[in-house]
Coordinates of C-alpha atoms in Angstrom, one line a residue:
M142 CA -35.9 39.5 -16.0
S143 CA -39.0 37.8 -17.5
D144 CA -38.4 39.4 -20.7
Y145 CA -34.8 38.2 -20.7
F146 CA -35.8 34.6 -20.2
R147 CA -38.5 34.8 -22.9
G148 CA -35.7 36.0 -25.3
L149 CA -33.7 32.9 -24.6
L150 CA -36.7 30.8 -25.8
R151 CA -36.7 32.7 -29.0
L152 CA -33.2 32.0 -30.0
P153 CA -32.7 30.7 -33.6
S154 CA -33.2 26.9 -34.3
G155 CA -29.5 26.2 -35.0
V156 CA -28.7 27.8 -31.7
R157 CA -31.2 25.6 -29.8
R158 CA -29.9 22.4 -31.5
F159 CA -26.4 23.3 -30.7
L160 CA -27.4 23.8 -27.0
M161 CA -29.2 20.6 -26.7
T162 CA -26.3 18.6 -27.9
E163 CA -24.0 20.4 -25.6
S164 CA -25.4 18.3 -22.8
L165 CA -23.5 15.1 -24.0
Y166 CA -20.3 17.1 -24.2
G167 CA -20.7 18.3 -20.7
I168 CA -21.3 14.8 -19.3
G169 CA -18.3 13.4 -21.1
I170 CA -16.0 16.2 -19.9
G171 CA -17.4 15.8 -16.3
L172 CA -16.5 12.0 -16.4
Y173 CA -13.1 12.6 -17.8
S174 CA -12.1 15.6 -15.7
L175 CA -12.9 14.2 -12.4
V176 CA -11.1 10.8 -12.8
L177 CA -8.0 11.5 -15.1
N178 CA -5.6 13.0 -12.6
L179 CA -6.7 10.5 -9.9
H180 CA -6.2 7.7 -12.6
L181 CA -2.8 8.9 -13.3
L182 CA -1.8 9.1 -9.6
S183 CA -3.1 5.6 -9.1
K184 CA -1.0 4.4 -11.8
G185 CA 2.2 5.6 -9.9
L186 CA 2.7 9.0 -11.4
K187 CA 3.7 11.8 -9.1
E188 CA 2.0 15.3 -9.1
D189 CA 4.8 16.9 -10.9
Q190 CA 4.7 14.3 -13.6
V191 CA 0.9 14.9 -14.0
G192 CA 1.6 18.6 -14.2
A193 CA 4.2 18.0 -16.9
L194 CA 1.8 15.8 -18.9
V195 CA -1.1 18.4 -18.6
S196 CA 1.3 21.4 -19.6
V197 CA 2.5 19.4 -22.7
G198 CA -1.2 18.8 -23.7
I199 CA -1.9 22.5 -23.3
L200 CA 1.2 23.4 -25.4
I201 CA 0.1 21.1 -28.1
M202 CA -3.3 22.9 -28.2
G203 CA -1.5 26.1 -28.5
I204 CA 0.7 25.0 -31.4
L205 CA -2.2 23.6 -33.4
A206 CA -4.7 26.4 -32.6
I207 CA -3.9 28.9 -35.4
P208 CA -3.6 26.2 -38.2
V209 CA -6.9 24.7 -37.0
S210 CA -8.6 28.1 -37.2
L211 CA -7.4 28.6 -40.7
L212 CA -8.6 25.1 -41.7
A213 CA -12.0 26.0 -40.5
N214 CA -12.4 28.5 -43.2
R215 CA -11.8 25.9 -45.9
Y216 CA -13.3 22.8 -44.5
G217 CA -16.0 24.2 -42.3
R218 CA -16.3 24.6 -38.5
K219 CA -18.9 21.8 -38.1
K220 CA -16.7 19.2 -39.6
L221 CA -13.8 20.0 -37.5
L222 CA -15.9 20.2 -34.3
V223 CA -17.2 16.7 -34.9
T224 CA -13.7 15.3 -35.7
G225 CA -12.4 17.0 -32.6
I226 CA -15.0 15.2 -30.5
L227 CA -14.0 11.8 -31.8
F228 CA -10.4 12.5 -31.2
I229 CA -11.2 13.2 -27.5
A230 CA -13.1 9.9 -27.4
A231 CA -10.1 8.0 -28.7
G232 CA -7.7 9.6 -26.1
N233 CA -10.1 8.7 -23.3
V234 CA -10.1 5.0 -24.5
L235 CA -6.4 4.9 -24.7
Y236 CA -6.0 6.5 -21.1
A237 CA -8.2 3.6 -19.9
F238 CA -6.2 0.8 -21.4
T239 CA -2.6 1.8 -20.8
G240 CA -0.3 2.1 -17.9
E241 CA 2.9 3.4 -19.6
L242 CA 3.9 7.0 -19.5
A243 CA 4.7 7.2 -23.2
Y244 CA 1.2 6.0 -24.1
F245 CA -0.2 8.5 -21.6
Y246 CA 1.5 11.2 -23.5
L247 CA 0.1 9.8 -26.7
A248 CA -3.4 9.8 -25.3
Q249 CA -2.9 13.4 -24.1
I250 CA -1.9 14.3 -27.6
L251 CA -5.3 12.8 -29.0
V252 CA -7.2 14.6 -26.3
S253 CA -5.3 17.9 -27.1
I254 CA -5.9 17.7 -30.7
G255 CA -9.6 17.0 -30.1
L256 CA -10.0 19.9 -27.6
T257 CA -8.2 22.2 -30.0
L258 CA -10.6 21.3 -32.8
V259 CA -13.5 21.9 -30.6
E260 CA -12.4 25.1 -28.8
T261 CA -11.3 26.9 -32.0
T262 CA -14.7 26.1 -33.8
E263 CA -17.6 25.8 -31.3
V264 CA -18.0 29.5 -30.5
Q265 CA -17.6 30.8 -33.9
L266 CA -20.2 28.0 -35.2
L267 CA -22.6 29.1 -32.5
F268 CA -22.3 32.7 -33.3
H269 CA -22.8 31.7 -37.1
Y270 CA -26.2 30.4 -36.1
C271 CA -27.1 33.7 -34.3
T272 CA -28.9 36.6 -35.9
S273 CA -27.7 39.5 -33.7
R274 CA -25.1 40.5 -31.2
R275 CA -27.5 40.2 -28.4
D276 CA -28.1 36.6 -29.5
E277 CA -24.5 35.9 -29.6
M278 CA -24.0 37.0 -25.9
R279 CA -27.1 35.1 -24.8
A280 CA -26.2 31.9 -26.8
F281 CA -22.6 32.0 -25.5
S282 CA -23.7 32.0 -21.9
L283 CA -26.3 29.4 -22.5
M284 CA -23.7 27.1 -24.0
F285 CA -21.6 27.4 -20.8
A286 CA -24.7 27.0 -18.7
V287 CA -25.7 23.9 -20.3
F288 CA -22.1 22.6 -20.4
T289 CA -21.4 23.2 -16.7
A290 CA -24.8 21.7 -15.5
F291 CA -24.1 18.6 -17.4
T292 CA -20.5 18.5 -16.4
G293 CA -21.7 18.4 -12.9
A294 CA -23.8 15.5 -13.8
G295 CA -21.0 13.7 -15.4
T296 CA -18.7 14.4 -12.4
L297 CA -21.5 13.0 -10.0
I298 CA -21.8 9.9 -12.1
A299 CA -18.0 9.4 -12.2
G300 CA -17.6 9.7 -8.3
Y301 CA -20.0 6.7 -8.0
L302 CA -18.7 4.4 -10.6
P303 CA -16.5 1.5 -9.4
S304 CA -12.8 2.0 -9.4
E305 CA -9.8 -0.2 -8.9
A306 CA -7.5 2.5 -7.8
T307 CA -6.0 0.4 -4.9
S308 CA -5.2 -2.6 -7.3
G309 CA -3.5 -0.2 -10.0
E310 CA -6.3 -0.5 -12.5
G311 CA -7.3 3.1 -11.9
Y312 CA -10.6 4.6 -13.1
R313 CA -11.0 2.6 -16.3
T314 CA -14.8 2.4 -16.1
A315 CA -15.2 6.1 -16.0
L316 CA -12.8 6.7 -18.8
L317 CA -14.4 4.1 -21.0
L318 CA -17.9 5.6 -20.3
A319 CA -16.6 9.0 -21.2
G320 CA -15.2 7.8 -24.5
L321 CA -18.6 6.2 -25.4
V322 CA -20.4 9.5 -24.5
F323 CA -18.0 11.5 -26.8
V324 CA -18.6 9.0 -29.7
I325 CA -22.5 9.4 -29.4
H326 CA -22.0 13.1 -29.0
G327 CA -19.9 13.5 -32.2
I328 CA -22.4 11.4 -34.2
V329 CA -25.5 13.4 -33.0
R330 CA -23.9 16.7 -33.6
G331 CA -22.9 15.6 -37.2
L332 CA -26.5 14.6 -37.9
I333 CA -28.6 17.3 -36.3
L334 CA -26.5 20.6 -36.5
P335 CA -27.5 22.8 -39.5
A336 CA -25.0 23.0 -42.3
E337 CA -22.9 26.2 -42.5
S338 CA -23.9 28.5 -45.3
G339 CA -20.7 29.1 -47.3
A340 CA -18.5 27.2 -44.7
T341 CA -16.4 25.7 -47.6
L342 CA -15.0 28.1 -50.1
P343 CA -16.3 28.1 -53.5
K344 CA -13.8 26.7 -56.1
E345 CA -13.1 29.9 -57.7
N346 CA -11.9 31.2 -54.3
R347 CA -9.6 28.5 -53.4
W348 CA -5.8 28.6 -53.6
D349 CA -4.3 28.1 -57.1
D350 CA -1.0 29.0 -58.6
S351 CA -2.4 31.9 -60.7
R352 CA -3.3 33.7 -57.5
N353 CA -0.1 33.3 -55.6
H354 CA 1.1 36.9 -56.4
E355 CA -2.2 38.3 -55.3
M356 CA -2.2 36.3 -52.1
M357 CA 1.4 37.3 -51.2
S358 CA 0.7 41.0 -51.9
G359 CA -2.2 41.0 -49.6
W360 CA -0.3 39.2 -46.7
K361 CA 0.4 42.0 -44.8
K362 CA -3.1 42.9 -44.6
K363 CA -4.0 39.4 -43.2
L364 CA -1.5 39.8 -40.3
P365 CA -3.2 40.2 -36.8
S366 CA -3.8 43.8 -35.7
S367 CA -2.4 45.1 -32.6
K368 CA -5.8 44.8 -31.1
L369 CA -5.8 41.1 -31.7
W370 CA -2.4 40.7 -30.2
L371 CA -3.3 42.7 -27.0
F372 CA -6.5 40.6 -26.7
A373 CA -4.5 37.4 -27.0
V374 CA -1.9 38.3 -24.4
F375 CA -4.7 39.3 -22.1
M376 CA -6.2 35.8 -22.6
A377 CA -2.7 34.2 -21.8
L378 CA -2.8 36.1 -18.5
L379 CA -6.4 35.2 -17.6
G380 CA -5.9 31.5 -18.8
G381 CA -2.9 31.1 -16.6
A382 CA -4.6 32.5 -13.7
L383 CA -7.5 30.2 -13.9
A384 CA -5.3 27.0 -14.9
I385 CA -3.3 27.3 -11.5
T386 CA -6.2 25.7 -9.6
G387 CA -8.5 24.8 -12.4
S388 CA -6.2 21.9 -13.7
F389 CA -6.1 20.2 -10.3
L390 CA -9.4 21.0 -8.5
N391 CA -10.2 17.3 -7.8
V392 CA -6.7 16.8 -6.3
I393 CA -6.9 19.8 -4.2
V394 CA -10.2 19.0 -2.8
K395 CA -9.4 15.3 -2.3
Y396 CA -6.2 15.8 -0.4
R397 CA -6.8 19.3 1.4
L398 CA -10.1 17.9 2.9
D399 CA -9.0 14.2 3.0
W400 CA -12.2 13.1 1.3
M401 CA -13.2 9.9 -0.6
D402 CA -13.9 10.2 -4.2
D403 CA -17.7 10.1 -3.8
K404 CA -17.6 13.2 -1.6
V405 CA -15.2 15.0 -4.1
S406 CA -17.5 14.3 -7.1
L407 CA -20.6 15.4 -5.0
L408 CA -18.9 18.8 -4.2
L409 CA -18.0 19.3 -7.8
A410 CA -21.4 18.3 -9.0
I411 CA -22.9 21.0 -6.7
A412 CA -20.2 23.4 -8.2
G413 CA -21.6 22.4 -11.6
V414 CA -25.2 23.6 -10.5
V415 CA -23.6 27.0 -9.3
L416 CA -21.8 27.3 -12.6
F417 CA -25.0 26.7 -14.5
V418 CA -26.9 29.4 -12.6
S419 CA -23.9 31.9 -13.0
S420 CA -23.6 31.2 -16.8
L421 CA -27.5 31.7 -17.2
L422 CA -27.5 35.0 -15.5
T423 CA -24.3 36.3 -17.1
P424 CA -26.0 38.1 -20.2
Y425 CA -28.6 39.6 -18.0
I426 CA -25.9 41.1 -15.5
M427 CA -24.1 42.5 -18.6
E428 CA -27.3 43.9 -20.1
R429 CA -28.5 45.4 -16.7
F430 CA -25.1 46.9 -15.5
G431 CA -23.1 47.3 -18.6
P432 CA -20.2 45.1 -19.7
H433 CA -17.4 47.1 -18.1
T434 CA -18.9 47.5 -14.5
A435 CA -19.8 43.7 -14.7
I436 CA -16.3 42.5 -15.7
I437 CA -14.4 44.9 -13.2
S438 CA -16.9 43.7 -10.4
V439 CA -16.4 40.0 -11.2
F440 CA -12.8 40.4 -11.3
V441 CA -12.7 42.0 -7.8
M442 CA -15.0 39.3 -6.4
N443 CA -12.7 36.4 -7.7
I444 CA -9.5 38.0 -6.3
V445 CA -11.1 38.3 -2.9
I446 CA -12.4 34.8 -3.0
F447 CA -9.2 33.2 -4.1
A448 CA -7.2 35.1 -1.5
A449 CA -9.6 33.9 1.2
L450 CA -9.3 30.3 0.2
F451 CA -5.5 30.5 0.9
W452 CA -6.1 30.5 4.6
S453 CA -7.0 27.6 6.8
M454 CA -10.7 27.5 7.6
P455 CA -13.5 25.1 8.7
V456 CA -14.5 22.5 6.0
W457 CA -18.0 24.1 5.6
L458 CA -16.5 27.5 5.0
F459 CA -14.2 26.2 2.5
M460 CA -17.0 24.5 0.7
V461 CA -19.0 27.7 0.6
L462 CA -16.2 29.8 -0.7
F463 CA -15.2 27.1 -3.1
L464 CA -18.6 27.0 -4.7
I465 CA -18.8 30.8 -5.0
R466 CA -15.3 30.7 -6.6
G467 CA -16.6 28.4 -9.4
G468 CA -19.5 30.7 -10.2
G469 CA -17.2 33.7 -10.1
V470 CA -14.8 31.9 -12.4
T471 CA -17.4 31.0 -14.9
M472 CA -18.9 34.3 -15.0
L473 CA -15.6 36.1 -15.6
S474 CA -14.6 33.7 -18.4
N475 CA -18.0 34.1 -20.1
L476 CA -18.0 37.9 -19.7
V477 CA -14.6 38.3 -21.1
D478 CA -14.6 35.7 -24.0
S479 CA -18.0 36.9 -25.3
K480 CA -17.1 40.5 -25.1
L481 CA -13.8 40.2 -26.8
M482 CA -15.3 38.0 -29.6
S483 CA -18.3 40.3 -30.0
A484 CA -15.9 43.3 -30.4
L485 CA -14.2 41.8 -33.5
K486 CA -15.5 41.7 -37.0
E487 CA -16.7 38.4 -38.5
K488 CA -13.6 38.0 -40.7
E489 CA -11.2 38.4 -37.6
R490 CA -13.1 35.9 -35.3
N491 CA -11.5 32.7 -36.7
L492 CA -8.0 34.1 -36.4
F493 CA -8.7 35.4 -32.9
A494 CA -10.0 32.1 -31.9
G495 CA -6.7 30.5 -32.8
M496 CA -4.6 33.2 -31.3
R497 CA -6.7 33.0 -28.2
S498 CA -6.2 29.4 -27.9
V499 CA -2.3 29.6 -28.6
F500 CA -1.8 32.4 -25.9
R501 CA -4.2 30.9 -23.3
S502 CA -2.5 27.5 -23.9
V503 CA 0.9 29.0 -23.2
G504 CA -0.3 30.7 -20.0
S505 CA -2.3 27.6 -18.8
S506 CA 0.7 25.3 -19.6
I507 CA 3.1 27.4 -17.5
A508 CA 0.5 27.6 -14.8
A509 CA -0.3 23.9 -14.8
Y510 CA 3.4 22.9 -14.6
L511 CA 4.1 25.3 -11.7
A512 CA 0.9 24.2 -9.9
G513 CA 2.0 20.5 -10.2
L514 CA 5.3 21.4 -8.6
I515 CA 3.6 23.2 -5.6
L516 CA 1.2 20.2 -5.2
A517 CA 4.1 17.8 -5.2
G518 CA 5.1 19.3 -2.0
A519 CA 1.6 18.7 -0.5
D520 CA 0.8 22.5 -0.4
Y521 CA -2.9 22.8 -1.3
E522 CA -3.3 26.3 -0.1
M523 CA -0.7 28.2 -2.1
P524 CA -2.2 27.9 -5.6
F525 CA -5.3 29.9 -4.4
L526 CA -3.1 32.9 -3.3
I527 CA -1.0 32.8 -6.6
T528 CA -4.3 32.9 -8.5
A529 CA -5.5 35.9 -6.6
V530 CA -2.2 37.8 -7.5
V531 CA -2.3 36.9 -11.2
L532 CA -6.0 37.9 -11.3
A533 CA -5.1 41.3 -9.8
A534 CA -2.5 41.8 -12.5
G535 CA -5.3 40.8 -15.2
L536 CA -7.6 43.5 -13.7
L537 CA -5.0 46.1 -14.1
C538 CA -4.4 45.0 -17.7
Y539 CA -8.1 45.1 -18.6
I540 CA -8.5 48.6 -17.1
K541 CA -5.4 50.1 -18.6
W542 CA -5.3 48.5 -22.0
I543 CA -8.2 46.3 -22.9
R544 CA -11.2 48.5 -21.8
P545 CA -10.2 51.5 -24.2
L546 CA -10.1 49.2 -27.2
L547 CA -13.6 47.8 -26.4
D548 CA -15.0 51.3 -26.2
E549 CA -13.8 52.1 -29.7

């Protein structure tokens, strides 16, 4: 264990800079994610309308993911990453100052564009700064560890900021603060992250008319392999499973336990600490027990926890299982995402990042919409049971189809 932690301190300079700036991203997302649904509800939207808004945003991410992944090869992942952060900032500010449904959709479009730019570039950029496969796994998990820890901090701050929910003004202060944090984050990353070597294609490698025939003749070779398609479908299933409750955690906790916002934010902040620890330990568990044993074990643990959360129980027991659920979900996502990405060649990673976002967005969009319909009926237990069932299907898919490909 001590060798593992010493190895974390010896990660390349680019990785360390990336991880330091990830803290600002976590704070911004923590502020935004706690208050957005509550802000929309305070503005008079119903749960099913919120679910529809979230699902549209996720679908937009899916539509844009592959084009963005292709643009990353030409313009550089760092540029797109910084641009995406600024789009998220703009969406938060628009959410804060509008009360009309049409403008809510416009704000969601801005946020979705930004999230697409971030999600389809950040992992590949982080891996670009690494020098070995072991560094990739450790850096990936550390990124989520830093992100989740500071997401918890942002969530805690949001819970104690003043709100005007009863007067219809919603949670404007938290959304404006989130926008400011994202602006600072984008500027800092633009200034201190190392430039990508060869991020922009040299002039002789860019598209021109004289190369049209050559490009078309090689088109079939550029199509995704069956391996990529299978990985992407698996990510749709996993993304859908986690979005059933993940898109509405604040709403579920608030109304299932009948809590005020400050107590909700405190629980979610504590969950962020659990997520930090689980992310930090993910590479060690994979190295210690092997990837397949780790992934299958974490799948089973999540299925059991989500099934248990379906039943009525004392508040203290719900809190304990809820916190374990957060750590289990984070560990599962980190294990699967890093293992699938590391199993691919460098030239396939940008394409897979786009396909992963498309398919995960489709699965998450459907799940978020259905979850919104369920919550509109004030049923705050059923989403946990449905998640357990979908995760069980994901485990069977992993054992039967994904694991054999990872062993190749």
